[in-house]
Amino acid sequence: ALPSARGVAVHYLGTRYDSRPHEQCAAMVRSVRQTHLDHPTENYVDIAYNLVVCEHGAVFVGRGVRKRPGANGGTSQNASYYAVLALH
Ligand SMILES: [Zn+2]
């Protein structure tokens, strides 16, 4: 695991909640990942979250648990907390 991690930061997308059938969740995760890869200034190499969980209880592996996330707003926060997206 990330040796410097002290906890987990749970994120949400900040958009309106729209429930969806679980068959659409993987496409939603891919769309979030592509948004990060297309970001003009962040230089993301992957989705910024370690893990993504959906409303159906499924867990999608983002960067995985051994990688520093990019979603917590700064290098020290990213070194200290895993980033998990609660997908909605
Ligand atoms: Zn789902």
Coordinates of C-alpha atoms and ligand atoms in Angstrom, one line a residue:
A1 CA 0.0 0.0 0.0
L2 CA 1.0 3.6 -0.1
P3 CA 3.3 3.9 2.9
S4 CA 2.5 7.5 3.5
A5 CA -1.3 7.1 3.5
R6 CA -3.0 8.1 6.7
G7 CA -6.6 7.8 5.5
V8 CA -9.1 8.0 2.7
A9 CA -10.7 11.0 1.1
V10 CA -14.1 10.2 -0.5
H11 CA -14.9 12.4 -3.5
Y12 CA -17.9 13.0 -5.5
L13 CA -18.3 14.6 -8.9
G14 CA -20.4 17.5 -7.8
T15 CA -23.0 17.0 -10.6
R16 CA -26.6 16.2 -10.1
Y17 CA -27.3 12.7 -8.9
D18 CA -28.8 10.5 -11.6
S19 CA -29.3 6.9 -10.8
R20 CA -28.4 4.5 -13.6
P21 CA -28.4 0.8 -14.3
H22 CA -25.2 -0.9 -13.2
E23 CA -24.5 -1.9 -16.8
Q24 CA -23.7 1.8 -17.4
C25 CA -21.3 2.2 -14.5
A26 CA -18.2 1.0 -16.3
A27 CA -18.7 3.4 -19.1
M28 CA -19.1 6.2 -16.6
V29 CA -15.8 5.3 -15.0
R30 CA -14.1 5.3 -18.4
S31 CA -15.7 8.7 -19.1
V32 CA -14.3 10.1 -15.9
R33 CA -10.9 8.7 -16.6
Q34 CA -10.9 10.2 -20.1
T35 CA -11.9 13.6 -18.7
H36 CA -8.8 13.4 -16.5
L37 CA -6.5 12.3 -19.3
D38 CA -7.8 15.2 -21.4
H39 CA -7.2 17.7 -18.7
P40 CA -5.2 20.6 -20.2
T41 CA -3.0 21.4 -17.2
E42 CA -2.9 18.6 -14.7
N43 CA -0.8 16.1 -16.7
Y44 CA -2.7 13.2 -15.4
V45 CA -1.4 9.8 -16.4
D46 CA -4.5 7.9 -15.3
I47 CA -7.7 8.5 -13.5
A48 CA -7.0 10.6 -10.4
Y49 CA -8.7 8.2 -8.0
N50 CA -7.3 5.0 -6.4
L51 CA -10.7 3.4 -6.5
V52 CA -14.2 4.2 -7.7
V53 CA -17.3 2.7 -6.0
C54 CA -20.8 2.9 -7.6
E55 CA -24.2 3.0 -6.0
H56 CA -24.6 -0.7 -6.6
G57 CA -21.7 -1.5 -4.3
A58 CA -19.2 -2.5 -7.1
V59 CA -15.6 -1.3 -6.8
F60 CA -13.7 -0.3 -9.9
V61 CA -9.9 -0.1 -9.7
G62 CA -8.6 3.3 -10.7
R63 CA -4.9 3.8 -10.1
G64 CA -5.0 1.0 -7.5
V65 CA -3.9 1.0 -3.9
R66 CA -0.2 1.2 -4.4
K67 CA -0.2 4.5 -6.3
R68 CA -0.4 8.1 -5.1
P69 CA -3.7 9.6 -6.2
G70 CA -4.1 13.0 -8.0
A71 CA -7.5 14.0 -6.8
N72 CA -6.9 15.5 -3.3
G73 CA -5.9 19.0 -4.3
G74 CA -2.1 18.9 -3.7
T75 CA 1.0 16.8 -3.5
S76 CA 1.0 16.5 0.3
Q77 CA -2.7 15.7 0.5
N78 CA -2.2 13.1 -2.3
A79 CA 0.6 11.5 -0.4
S80 CA -1.5 11.3 2.8
Y81 CA -4.9 10.2 1.6
Y82 CA -6.2 7.7 -0.8
A83 CA -8.8 9.1 -3.1
V84 CA -12.0 7.2 -3.6
L85 CA -14.7 8.4 -6.0
A86 CA -18.3 7.7 -4.9
L87 CA -19.8 7.4 -8.4
H88 CA -23.2 8.9 -8.9
Ligands
ZN1 ZN -23.0 0.3 -10.5

